[in-house]
CSV table of C-alpha atoms in Angstrom, one decimal:
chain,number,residue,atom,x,y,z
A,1,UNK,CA,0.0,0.0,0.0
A,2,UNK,CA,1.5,3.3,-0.9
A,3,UNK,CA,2.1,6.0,1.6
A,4,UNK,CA,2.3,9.6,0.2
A,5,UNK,CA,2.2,12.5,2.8
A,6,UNK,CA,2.8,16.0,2.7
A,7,UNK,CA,4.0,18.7,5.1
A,8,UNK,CA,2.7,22.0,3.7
A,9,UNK,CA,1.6,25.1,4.7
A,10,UNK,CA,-2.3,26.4,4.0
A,11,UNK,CA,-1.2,30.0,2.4
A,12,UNK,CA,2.3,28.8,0.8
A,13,UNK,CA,2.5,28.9,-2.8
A,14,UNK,CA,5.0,26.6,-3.2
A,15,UNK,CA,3.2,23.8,-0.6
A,16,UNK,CA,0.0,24.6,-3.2
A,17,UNK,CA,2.2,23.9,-6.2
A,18,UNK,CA,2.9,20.7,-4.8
A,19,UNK,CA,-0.5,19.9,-3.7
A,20,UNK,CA,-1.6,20.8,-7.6
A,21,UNK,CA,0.3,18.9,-9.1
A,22,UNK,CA,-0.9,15.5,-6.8
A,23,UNK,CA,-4.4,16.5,-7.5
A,24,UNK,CA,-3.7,16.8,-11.4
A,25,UNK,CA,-1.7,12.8,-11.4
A,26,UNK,CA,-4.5,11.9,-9.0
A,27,UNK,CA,-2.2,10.8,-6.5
A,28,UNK,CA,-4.2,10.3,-2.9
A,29,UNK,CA,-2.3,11.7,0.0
A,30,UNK,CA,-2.1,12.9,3.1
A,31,UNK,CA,-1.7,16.7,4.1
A,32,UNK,CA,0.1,17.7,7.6
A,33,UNK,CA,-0.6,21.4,8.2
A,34,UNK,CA,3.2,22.7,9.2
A,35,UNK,CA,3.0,25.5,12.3
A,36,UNK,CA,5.5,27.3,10.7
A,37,UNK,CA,6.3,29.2,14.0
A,38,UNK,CA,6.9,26.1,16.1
A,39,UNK,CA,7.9,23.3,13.9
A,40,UNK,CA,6.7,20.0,14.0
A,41,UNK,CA,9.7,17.2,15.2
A,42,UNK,CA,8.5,15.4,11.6
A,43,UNK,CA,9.7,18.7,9.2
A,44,UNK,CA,13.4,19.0,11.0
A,45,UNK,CA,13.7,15.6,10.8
A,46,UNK,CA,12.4,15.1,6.8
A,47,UNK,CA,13.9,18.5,5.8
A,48,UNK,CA,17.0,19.3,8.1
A,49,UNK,CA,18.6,21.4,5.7
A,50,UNK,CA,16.0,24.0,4.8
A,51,UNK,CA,13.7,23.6,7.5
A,52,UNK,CA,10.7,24.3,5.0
A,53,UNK,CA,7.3,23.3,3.7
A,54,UNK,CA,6.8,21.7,1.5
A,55,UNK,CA,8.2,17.9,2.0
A,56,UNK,CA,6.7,15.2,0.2
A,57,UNK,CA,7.2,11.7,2.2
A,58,UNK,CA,6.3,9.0,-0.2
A,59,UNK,CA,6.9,5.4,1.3
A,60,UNK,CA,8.8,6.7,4.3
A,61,UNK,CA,11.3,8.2,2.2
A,62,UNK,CA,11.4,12.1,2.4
A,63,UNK,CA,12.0,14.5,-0.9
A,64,UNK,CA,12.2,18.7,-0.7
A,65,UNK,CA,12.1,21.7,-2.4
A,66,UNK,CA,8.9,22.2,-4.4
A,67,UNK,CA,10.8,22.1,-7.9
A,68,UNK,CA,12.6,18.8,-7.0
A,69,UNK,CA,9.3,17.6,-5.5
A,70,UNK,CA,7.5,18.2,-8.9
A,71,UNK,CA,9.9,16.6,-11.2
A,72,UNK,CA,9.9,13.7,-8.7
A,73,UNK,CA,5.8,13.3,-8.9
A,74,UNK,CA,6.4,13.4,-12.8
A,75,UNK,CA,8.4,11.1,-13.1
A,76,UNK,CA,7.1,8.6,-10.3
A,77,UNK,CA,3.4,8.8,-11.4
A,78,UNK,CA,4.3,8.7,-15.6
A,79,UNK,CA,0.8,7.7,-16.8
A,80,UNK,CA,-1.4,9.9,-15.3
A,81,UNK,CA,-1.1,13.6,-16.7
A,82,UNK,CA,2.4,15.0,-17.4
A,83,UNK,CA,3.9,17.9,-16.1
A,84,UNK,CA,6.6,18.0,-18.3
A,85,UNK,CA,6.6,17.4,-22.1
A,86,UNK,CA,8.5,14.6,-23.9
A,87,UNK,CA,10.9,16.1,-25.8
A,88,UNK,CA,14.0,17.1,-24.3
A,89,UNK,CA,14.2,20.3,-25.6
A,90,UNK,CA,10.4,21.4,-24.6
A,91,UNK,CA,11.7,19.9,-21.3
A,92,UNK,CA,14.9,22.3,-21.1
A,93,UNK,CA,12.6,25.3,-22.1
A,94,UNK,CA,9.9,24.6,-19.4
A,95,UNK,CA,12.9,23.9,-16.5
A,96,UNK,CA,14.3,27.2,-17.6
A,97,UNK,CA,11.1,29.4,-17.3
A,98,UNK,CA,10.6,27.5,-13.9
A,99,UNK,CA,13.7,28.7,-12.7
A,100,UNK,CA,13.3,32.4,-14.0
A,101,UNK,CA,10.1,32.4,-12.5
A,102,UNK,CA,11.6,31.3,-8.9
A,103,UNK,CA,14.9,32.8,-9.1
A,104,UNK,CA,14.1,35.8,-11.0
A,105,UNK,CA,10.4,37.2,-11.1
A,106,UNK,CA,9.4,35.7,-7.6
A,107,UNK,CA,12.0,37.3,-5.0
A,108,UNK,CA,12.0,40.4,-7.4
A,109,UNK,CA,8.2,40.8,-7.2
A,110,UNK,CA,8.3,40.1,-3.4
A,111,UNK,CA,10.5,42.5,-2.3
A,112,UNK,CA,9.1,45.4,-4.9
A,113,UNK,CA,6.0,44.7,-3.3
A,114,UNK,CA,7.4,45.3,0.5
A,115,UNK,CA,9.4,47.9,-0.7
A,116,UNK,CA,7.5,49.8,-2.9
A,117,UNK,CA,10.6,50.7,-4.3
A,118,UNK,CA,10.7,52.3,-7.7
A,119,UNK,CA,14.0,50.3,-9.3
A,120,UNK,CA,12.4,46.7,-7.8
A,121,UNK,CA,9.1,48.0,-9.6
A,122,UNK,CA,10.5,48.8,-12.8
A,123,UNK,CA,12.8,45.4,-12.4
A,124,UNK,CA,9.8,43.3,-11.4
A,125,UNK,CA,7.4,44.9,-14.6
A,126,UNK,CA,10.7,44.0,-16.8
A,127,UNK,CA,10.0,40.3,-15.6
A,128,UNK,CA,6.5,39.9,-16.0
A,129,UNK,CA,7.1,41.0,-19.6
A,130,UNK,CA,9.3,38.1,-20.2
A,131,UNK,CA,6.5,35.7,-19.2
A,132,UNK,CA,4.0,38.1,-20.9
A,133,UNK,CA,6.0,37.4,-24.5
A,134,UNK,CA,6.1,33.6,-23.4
A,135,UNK,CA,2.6,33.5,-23.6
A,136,UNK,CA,2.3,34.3,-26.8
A,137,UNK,CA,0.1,32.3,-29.0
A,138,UNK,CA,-0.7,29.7,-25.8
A,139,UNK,CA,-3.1,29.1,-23.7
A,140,UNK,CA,-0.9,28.5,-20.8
A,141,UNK,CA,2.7,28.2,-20.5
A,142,UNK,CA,2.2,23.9,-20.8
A,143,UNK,CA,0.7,24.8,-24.5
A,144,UNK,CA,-2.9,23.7,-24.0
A,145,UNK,CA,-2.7,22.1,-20.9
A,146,UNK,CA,-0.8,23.5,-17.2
A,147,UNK,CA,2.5,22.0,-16.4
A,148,UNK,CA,5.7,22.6,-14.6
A,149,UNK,CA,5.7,26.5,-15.8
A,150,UNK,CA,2.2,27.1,-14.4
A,151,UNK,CA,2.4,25.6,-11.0
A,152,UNK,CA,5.4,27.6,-10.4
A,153,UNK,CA,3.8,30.5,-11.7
A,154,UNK,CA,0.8,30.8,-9.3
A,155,UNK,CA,2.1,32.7,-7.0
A,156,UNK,CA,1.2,35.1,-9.9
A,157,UNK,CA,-2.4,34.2,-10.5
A,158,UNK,CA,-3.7,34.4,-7.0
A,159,UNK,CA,-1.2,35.4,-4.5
A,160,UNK,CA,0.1,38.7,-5.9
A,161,UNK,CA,-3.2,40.6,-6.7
A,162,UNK,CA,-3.7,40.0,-2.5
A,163,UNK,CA,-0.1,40.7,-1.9
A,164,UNK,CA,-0.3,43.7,-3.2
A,165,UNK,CA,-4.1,44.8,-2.0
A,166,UNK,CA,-2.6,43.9,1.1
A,167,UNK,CA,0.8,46.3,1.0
A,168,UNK,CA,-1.6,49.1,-0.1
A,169,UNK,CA,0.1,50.0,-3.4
A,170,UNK,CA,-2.5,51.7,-5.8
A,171,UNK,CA,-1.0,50.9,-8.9
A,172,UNK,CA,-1.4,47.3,-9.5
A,173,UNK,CA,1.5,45.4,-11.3
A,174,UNK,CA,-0.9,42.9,-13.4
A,175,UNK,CA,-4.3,44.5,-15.0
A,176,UNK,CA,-5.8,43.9,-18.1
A,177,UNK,CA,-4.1,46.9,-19.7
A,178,UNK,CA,-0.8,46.1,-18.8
A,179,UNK,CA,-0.1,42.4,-18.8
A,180,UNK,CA,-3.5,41.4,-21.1
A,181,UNK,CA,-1.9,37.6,-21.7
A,182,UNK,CA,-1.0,37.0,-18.2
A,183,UNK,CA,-4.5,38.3,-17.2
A,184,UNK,CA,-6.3,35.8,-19.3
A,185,UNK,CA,-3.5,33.2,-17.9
A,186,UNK,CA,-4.3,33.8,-14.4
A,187,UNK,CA,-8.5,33.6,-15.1
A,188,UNK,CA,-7.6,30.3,-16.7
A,189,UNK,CA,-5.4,28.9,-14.5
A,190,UNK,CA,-7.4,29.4,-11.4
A,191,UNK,CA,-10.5,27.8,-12.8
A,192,UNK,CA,-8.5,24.6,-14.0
A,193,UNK,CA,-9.5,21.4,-11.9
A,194,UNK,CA,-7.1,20.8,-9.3
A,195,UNK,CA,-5.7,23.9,-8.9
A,196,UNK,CA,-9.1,26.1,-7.8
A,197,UNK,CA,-10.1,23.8,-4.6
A,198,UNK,CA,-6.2,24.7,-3.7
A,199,UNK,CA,-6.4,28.5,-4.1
A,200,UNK,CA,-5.8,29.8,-0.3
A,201,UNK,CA,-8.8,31.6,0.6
A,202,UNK,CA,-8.0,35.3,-0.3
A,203,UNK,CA,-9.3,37.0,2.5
A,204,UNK,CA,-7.5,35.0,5.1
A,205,UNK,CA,-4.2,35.6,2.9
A,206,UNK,CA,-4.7,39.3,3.2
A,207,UNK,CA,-4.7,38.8,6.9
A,208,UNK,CA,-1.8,37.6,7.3
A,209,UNK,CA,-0.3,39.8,4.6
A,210,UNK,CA,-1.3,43.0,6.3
A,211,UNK,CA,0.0,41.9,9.2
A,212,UNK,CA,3.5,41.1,8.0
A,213,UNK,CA,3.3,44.8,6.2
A,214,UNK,CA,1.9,46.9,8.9
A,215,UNK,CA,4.0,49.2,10.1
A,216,UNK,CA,4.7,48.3,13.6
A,217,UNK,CA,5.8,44.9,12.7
A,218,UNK,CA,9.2,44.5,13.8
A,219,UNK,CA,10.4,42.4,11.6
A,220,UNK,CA,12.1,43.5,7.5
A,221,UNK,CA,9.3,42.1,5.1
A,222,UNK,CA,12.2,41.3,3.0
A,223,UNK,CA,13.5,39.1,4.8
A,224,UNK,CA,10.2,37.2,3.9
A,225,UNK,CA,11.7,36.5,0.3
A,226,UNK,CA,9.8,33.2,-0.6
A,227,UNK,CA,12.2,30.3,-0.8
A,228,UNK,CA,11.7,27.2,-3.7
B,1,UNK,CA,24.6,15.9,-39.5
B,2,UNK,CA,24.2,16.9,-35.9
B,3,UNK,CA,25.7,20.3,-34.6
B,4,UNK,CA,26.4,21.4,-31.7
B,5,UNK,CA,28.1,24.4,-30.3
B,6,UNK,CA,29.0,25.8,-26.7
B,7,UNK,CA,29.2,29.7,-26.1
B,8,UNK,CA,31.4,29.6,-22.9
B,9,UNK,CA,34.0,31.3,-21.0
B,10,UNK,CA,37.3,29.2,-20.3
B,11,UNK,CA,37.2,30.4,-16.2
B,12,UNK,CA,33.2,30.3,-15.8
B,13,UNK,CA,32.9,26.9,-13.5
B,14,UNK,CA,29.2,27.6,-15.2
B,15,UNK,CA,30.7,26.9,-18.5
B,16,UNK,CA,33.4,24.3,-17.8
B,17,UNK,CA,30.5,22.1,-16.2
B,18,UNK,CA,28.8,21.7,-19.7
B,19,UNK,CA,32.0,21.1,-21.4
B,20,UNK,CA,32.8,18.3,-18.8
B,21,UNK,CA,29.4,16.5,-19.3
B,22,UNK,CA,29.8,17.0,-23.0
B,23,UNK,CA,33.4,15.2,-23.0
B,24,UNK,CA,31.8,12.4,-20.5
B,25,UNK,CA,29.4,12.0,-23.1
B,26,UNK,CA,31.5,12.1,-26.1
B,27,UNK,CA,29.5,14.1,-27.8
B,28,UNK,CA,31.8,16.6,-30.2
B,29,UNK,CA,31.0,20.2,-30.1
B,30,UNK,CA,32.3,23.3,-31.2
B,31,UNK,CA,33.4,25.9,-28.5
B,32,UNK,CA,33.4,29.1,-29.2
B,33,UNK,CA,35.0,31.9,-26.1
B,34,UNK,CA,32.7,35.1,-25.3
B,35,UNK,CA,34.7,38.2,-24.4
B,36,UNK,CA,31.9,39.0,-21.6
B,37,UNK,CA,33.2,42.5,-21.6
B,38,UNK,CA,32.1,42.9,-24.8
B,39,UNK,CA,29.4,40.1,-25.5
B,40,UNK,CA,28.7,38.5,-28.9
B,41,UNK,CA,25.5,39.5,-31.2
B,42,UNK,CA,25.1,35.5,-31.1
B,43,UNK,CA,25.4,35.4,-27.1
B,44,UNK,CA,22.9,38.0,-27.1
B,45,UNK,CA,20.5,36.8,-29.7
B,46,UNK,CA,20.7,33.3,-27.9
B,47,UNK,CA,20.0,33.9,-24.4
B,48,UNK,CA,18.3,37.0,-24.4
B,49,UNK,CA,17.0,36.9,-20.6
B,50,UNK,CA,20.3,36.3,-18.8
B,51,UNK,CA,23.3,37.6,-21.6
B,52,UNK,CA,25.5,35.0,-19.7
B,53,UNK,CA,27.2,31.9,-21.0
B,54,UNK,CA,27.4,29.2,-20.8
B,55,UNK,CA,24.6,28.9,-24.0
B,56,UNK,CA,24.6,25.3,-25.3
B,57,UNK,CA,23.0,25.5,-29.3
B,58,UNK,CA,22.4,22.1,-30.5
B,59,UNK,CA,21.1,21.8,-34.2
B,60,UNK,CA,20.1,25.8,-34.0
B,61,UNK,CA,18.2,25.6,-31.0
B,62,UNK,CA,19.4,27.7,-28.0
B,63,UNK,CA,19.4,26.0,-24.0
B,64,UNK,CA,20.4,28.3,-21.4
B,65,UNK,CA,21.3,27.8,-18.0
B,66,UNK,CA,24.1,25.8,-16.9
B,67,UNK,CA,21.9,23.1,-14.7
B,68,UNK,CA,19.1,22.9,-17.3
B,69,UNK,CA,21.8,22.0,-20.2
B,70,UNK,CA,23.2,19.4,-17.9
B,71,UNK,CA,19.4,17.9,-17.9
B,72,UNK,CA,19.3,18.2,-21.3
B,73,UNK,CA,22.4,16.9,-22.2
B,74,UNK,CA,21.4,13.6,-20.3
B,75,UNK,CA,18.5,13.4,-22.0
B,76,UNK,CA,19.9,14.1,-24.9
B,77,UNK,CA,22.6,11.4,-25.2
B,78,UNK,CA,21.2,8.7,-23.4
B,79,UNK,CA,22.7,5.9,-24.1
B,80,UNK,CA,26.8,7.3,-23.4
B,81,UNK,CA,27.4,7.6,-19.7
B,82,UNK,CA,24.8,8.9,-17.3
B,83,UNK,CA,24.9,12.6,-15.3
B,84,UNK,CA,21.5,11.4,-13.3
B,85,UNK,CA,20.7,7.8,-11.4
B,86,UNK,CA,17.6,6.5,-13.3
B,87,UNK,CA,16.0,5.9,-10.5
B,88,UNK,CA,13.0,9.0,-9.6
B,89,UNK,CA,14.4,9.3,-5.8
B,90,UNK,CA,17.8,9.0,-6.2
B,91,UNK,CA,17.3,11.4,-9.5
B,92,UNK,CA,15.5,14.0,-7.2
B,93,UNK,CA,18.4,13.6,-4.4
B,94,UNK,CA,20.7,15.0,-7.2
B,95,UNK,CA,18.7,17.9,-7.9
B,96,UNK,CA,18.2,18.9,-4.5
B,97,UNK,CA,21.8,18.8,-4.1
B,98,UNK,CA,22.9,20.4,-7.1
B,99,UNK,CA,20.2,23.1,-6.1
B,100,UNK,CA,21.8,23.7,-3.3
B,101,UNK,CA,25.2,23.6,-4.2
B,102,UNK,CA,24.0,26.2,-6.6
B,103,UNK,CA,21.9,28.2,-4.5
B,104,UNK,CA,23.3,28.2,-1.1
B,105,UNK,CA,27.4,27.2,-1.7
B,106,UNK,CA,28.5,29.3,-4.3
B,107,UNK,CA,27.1,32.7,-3.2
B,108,UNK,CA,27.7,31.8,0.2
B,109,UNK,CA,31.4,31.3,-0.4
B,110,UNK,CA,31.9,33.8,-2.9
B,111,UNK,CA,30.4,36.8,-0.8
B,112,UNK,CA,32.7,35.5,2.6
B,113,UNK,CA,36.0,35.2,0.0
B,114,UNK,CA,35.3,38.6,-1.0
B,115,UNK,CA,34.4,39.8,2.4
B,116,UNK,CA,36.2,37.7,4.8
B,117,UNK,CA,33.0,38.6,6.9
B,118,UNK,CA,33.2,36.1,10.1
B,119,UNK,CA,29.5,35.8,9.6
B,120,UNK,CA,29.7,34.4,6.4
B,121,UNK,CA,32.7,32.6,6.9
B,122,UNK,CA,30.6,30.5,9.2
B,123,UNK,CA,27.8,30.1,7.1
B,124,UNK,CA,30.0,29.1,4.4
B,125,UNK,CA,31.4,26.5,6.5
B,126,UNK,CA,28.2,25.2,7.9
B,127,UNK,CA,27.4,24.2,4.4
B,128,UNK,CA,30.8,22.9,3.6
B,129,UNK,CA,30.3,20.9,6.4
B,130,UNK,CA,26.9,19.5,4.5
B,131,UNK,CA,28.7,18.2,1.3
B,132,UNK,CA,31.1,16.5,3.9
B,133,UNK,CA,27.8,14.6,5.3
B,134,UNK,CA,26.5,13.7,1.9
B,135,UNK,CA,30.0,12.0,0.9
B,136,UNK,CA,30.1,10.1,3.9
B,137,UNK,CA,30.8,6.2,2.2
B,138,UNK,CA,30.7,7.4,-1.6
B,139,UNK,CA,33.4,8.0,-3.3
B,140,UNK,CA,32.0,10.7,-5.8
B,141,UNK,CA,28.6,12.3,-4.8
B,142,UNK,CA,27.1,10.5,-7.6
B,143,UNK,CA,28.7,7.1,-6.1
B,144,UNK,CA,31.3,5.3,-7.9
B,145,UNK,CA,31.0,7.5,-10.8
B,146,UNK,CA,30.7,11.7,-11.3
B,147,UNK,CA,27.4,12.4,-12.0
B,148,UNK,CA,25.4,16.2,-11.9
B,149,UNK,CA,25.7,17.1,-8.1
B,150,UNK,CA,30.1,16.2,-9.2
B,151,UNK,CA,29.9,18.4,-12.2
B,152,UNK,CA,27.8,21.5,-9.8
B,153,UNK,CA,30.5,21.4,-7.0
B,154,UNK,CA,33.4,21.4,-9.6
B,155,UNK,CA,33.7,25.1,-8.0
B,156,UNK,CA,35.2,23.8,-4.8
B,157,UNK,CA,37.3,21.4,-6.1
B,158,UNK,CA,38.9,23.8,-8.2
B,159,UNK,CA,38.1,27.3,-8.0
B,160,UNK,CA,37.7,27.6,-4.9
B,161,UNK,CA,41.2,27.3,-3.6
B,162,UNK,CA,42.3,29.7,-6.2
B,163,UNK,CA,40.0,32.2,-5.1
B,164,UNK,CA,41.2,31.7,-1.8
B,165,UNK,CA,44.5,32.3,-2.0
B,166,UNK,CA,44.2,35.3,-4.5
B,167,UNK,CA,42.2,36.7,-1.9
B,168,UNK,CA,44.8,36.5,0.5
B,169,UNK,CA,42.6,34.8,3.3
B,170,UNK,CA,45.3,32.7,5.2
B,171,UNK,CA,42.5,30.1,6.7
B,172,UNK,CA,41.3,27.8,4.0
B,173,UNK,CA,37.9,26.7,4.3
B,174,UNK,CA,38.7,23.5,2.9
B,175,UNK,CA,41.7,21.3,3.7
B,176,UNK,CA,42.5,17.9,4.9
B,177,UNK,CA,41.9,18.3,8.6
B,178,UNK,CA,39.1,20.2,8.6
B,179,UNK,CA,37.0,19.0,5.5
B,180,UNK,CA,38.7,15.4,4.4
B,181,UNK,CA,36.1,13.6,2.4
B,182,UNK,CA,35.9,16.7,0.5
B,183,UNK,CA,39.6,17.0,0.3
B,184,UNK,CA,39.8,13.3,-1.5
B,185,UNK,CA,36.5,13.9,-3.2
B,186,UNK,CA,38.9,17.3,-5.3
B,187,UNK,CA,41.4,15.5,-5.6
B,188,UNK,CA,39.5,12.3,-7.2
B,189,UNK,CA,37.2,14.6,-9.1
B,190,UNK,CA,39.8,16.8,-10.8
B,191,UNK,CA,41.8,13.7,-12.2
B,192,UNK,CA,38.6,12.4,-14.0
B,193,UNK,CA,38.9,12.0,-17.6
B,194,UNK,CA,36.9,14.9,-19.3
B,195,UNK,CA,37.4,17.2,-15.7
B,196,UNK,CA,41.2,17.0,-16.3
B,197,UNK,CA,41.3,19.0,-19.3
B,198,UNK,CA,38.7,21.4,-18.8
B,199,UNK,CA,40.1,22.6,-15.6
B,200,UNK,CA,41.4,26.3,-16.8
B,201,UNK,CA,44.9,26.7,-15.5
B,202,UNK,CA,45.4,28.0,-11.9
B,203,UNK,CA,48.0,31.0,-12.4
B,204,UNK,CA,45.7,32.7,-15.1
B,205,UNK,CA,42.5,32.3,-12.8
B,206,UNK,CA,44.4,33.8,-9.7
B,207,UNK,CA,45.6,36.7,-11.9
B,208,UNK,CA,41.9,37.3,-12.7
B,209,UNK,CA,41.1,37.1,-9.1
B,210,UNK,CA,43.6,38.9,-7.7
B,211,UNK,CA,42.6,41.8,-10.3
B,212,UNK,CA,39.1,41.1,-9.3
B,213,UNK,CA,39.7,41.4,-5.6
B,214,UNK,CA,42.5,44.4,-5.6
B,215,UNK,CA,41.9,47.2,-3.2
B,216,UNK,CA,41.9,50.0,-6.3
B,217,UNK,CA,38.6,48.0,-7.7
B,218,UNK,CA,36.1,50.1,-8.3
B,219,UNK,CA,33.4,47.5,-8.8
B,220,UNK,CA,32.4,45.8,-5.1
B,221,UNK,CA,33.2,41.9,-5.4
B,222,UNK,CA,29.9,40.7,-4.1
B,223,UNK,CA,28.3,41.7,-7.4
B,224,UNK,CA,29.9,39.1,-8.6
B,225,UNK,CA,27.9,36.8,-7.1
B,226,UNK,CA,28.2,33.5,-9.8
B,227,UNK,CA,24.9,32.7,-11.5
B,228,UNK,CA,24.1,29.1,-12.5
């Protein structure tokens, strides 16, 4: 009998990502909600290195970081749904927006926000135009289906617009106007089976977002720069 | 006929990984040095997002990003000698290594050479101190053979001492005392067949170092921060 548990985190996007891509294989599992202020004996002892959400234990045996935990469901659950194309090349091109998109766009767009800082801004508009161009002529970064690409990128969809509602900055980094492709994307994206039931609910996300903005918290929102 | 051709930099540890893979593969290839002071029309027109080698172009088609030509390369050339295990744990034990090699190691232990801050000298340790762990009863970090994590942490193996000593910091991070599974693991790894030769010579790297790290500098070290 196979054993597959995860230890996530209700408003992380990268524990979502994870949880996504299970529902998509149709993979059954196990969710462990991670206190990320006191953490559980089970996550030091499955992730000692980064300490984070998400881990994936499948069998007893433990497997971290959400972009290693993705290729791993890919490749361990082959028939159902594929995350990843075929072809090696699609392959390189869809691990190389994934890492842009984690490396790149997401600390970029995190600290702009909790900055408001007009560089970050113009740095983090420059980034979202790459992945603007990338959607040209598709339905979703996966061609006509969500992959690798999309999961990573959902932090876009759903989590900014509150992020930023949140931070109180007027002038909103994604609208219609702007970023029309990535608009559309995001729509899509969140409807798709699989990934809406795992949306965090919004207005619980912009409660804890206010609080780690507000101005009395002692603590550098910064610091808070989302981790794969 | 099959072409393939490498945009690289002969001291990029970035660029000298591909080349390494490619001559474990046998697979022939064209190289072709960028000036990165003054960057080629082709470097630009073929990774457009990052402007950095090393940029692998096989039959036309552009793959950027040091780690996701590794992936592709295996994939690629299947059938001569193998960069990942086959199987999907073991495969996504690599990649969280190599992830963090690239991630945590390398900027880690290029912002303490460049600083000698104690804070970072520490921190640089602690995950020296990691790799040590992981090689405990394996040879190479792939087991009896290289494999991706070997080709990722060619940096320490090589670089790193050169760095170090063209910094002028008189406490090594690594030696045999303090770090000896990694000491035997350099040693082992840089008198590989397909490492050997693509290890750029020591006393032209430490005259770019020292250059790079002289007091009259006008550019602050920690900018160059290696990207994978």
């Amino acid at each position: 009998m196979e054993e597959v548990r995860l230890l996530g985190c209700w408003s992380s996007p990268f524990s979502r990502r994870v949880e996504m891509a299970l529902k998509l294989k149709g993979v059954e599992y196990e969710y462990v909600e991670e206190d990320l202020v006191n953490k559980s004996q089970s996550l030091l002892h499955y992730n000692p290195i980064h300490k984070k959400v998400p881990v994936l234990i499948h069998n007893g045996k433990p497997i971290a970081e959400s972009l290693v935990i993705l290729e791993y469901i890919d490749e361990t659950w082959r028939a159902r749904y594929q995350l990843l194309p075929s072809d090696p090349y699609e392959r390189a091109g869809a691990r190389f927006w994934a890492k842009f998109i984690s490396e790149q766009c997401m600390p970029t767009l995190w600290k702009a926000c909790a900055s408001s800082d007009g560089e970050l801004m113009a740095e983090a508009v420059s980034h979202l135009a790459r992945l603007e161009d990338e959607l040209k002529g598709k339905r979703f970064f996966g061609g006509e289906a969500i992959g690798l690409v999309d999961l990573t990128a959902g932090l876009i969809a759903h989590w900014l617009p509150v992020i930023q509602e949140a931070r109180g900055n007027d002038k909103l980094l994604i609208t219609r106007e702007s970023f029309p492709r990535l608009t559309k994307w995001s729509e899509e994206f969140c409807g798709v089976d699989g990934v809406r039931e795992n949306l965090p609910d919004k207005e619980k996300m912009a409660a804890v977002f206010r609080m780690m903005f507000a101005p009395a918290m002692p603590n550098d929102p910064a610091k808070y720069v989302p981790k794969v």
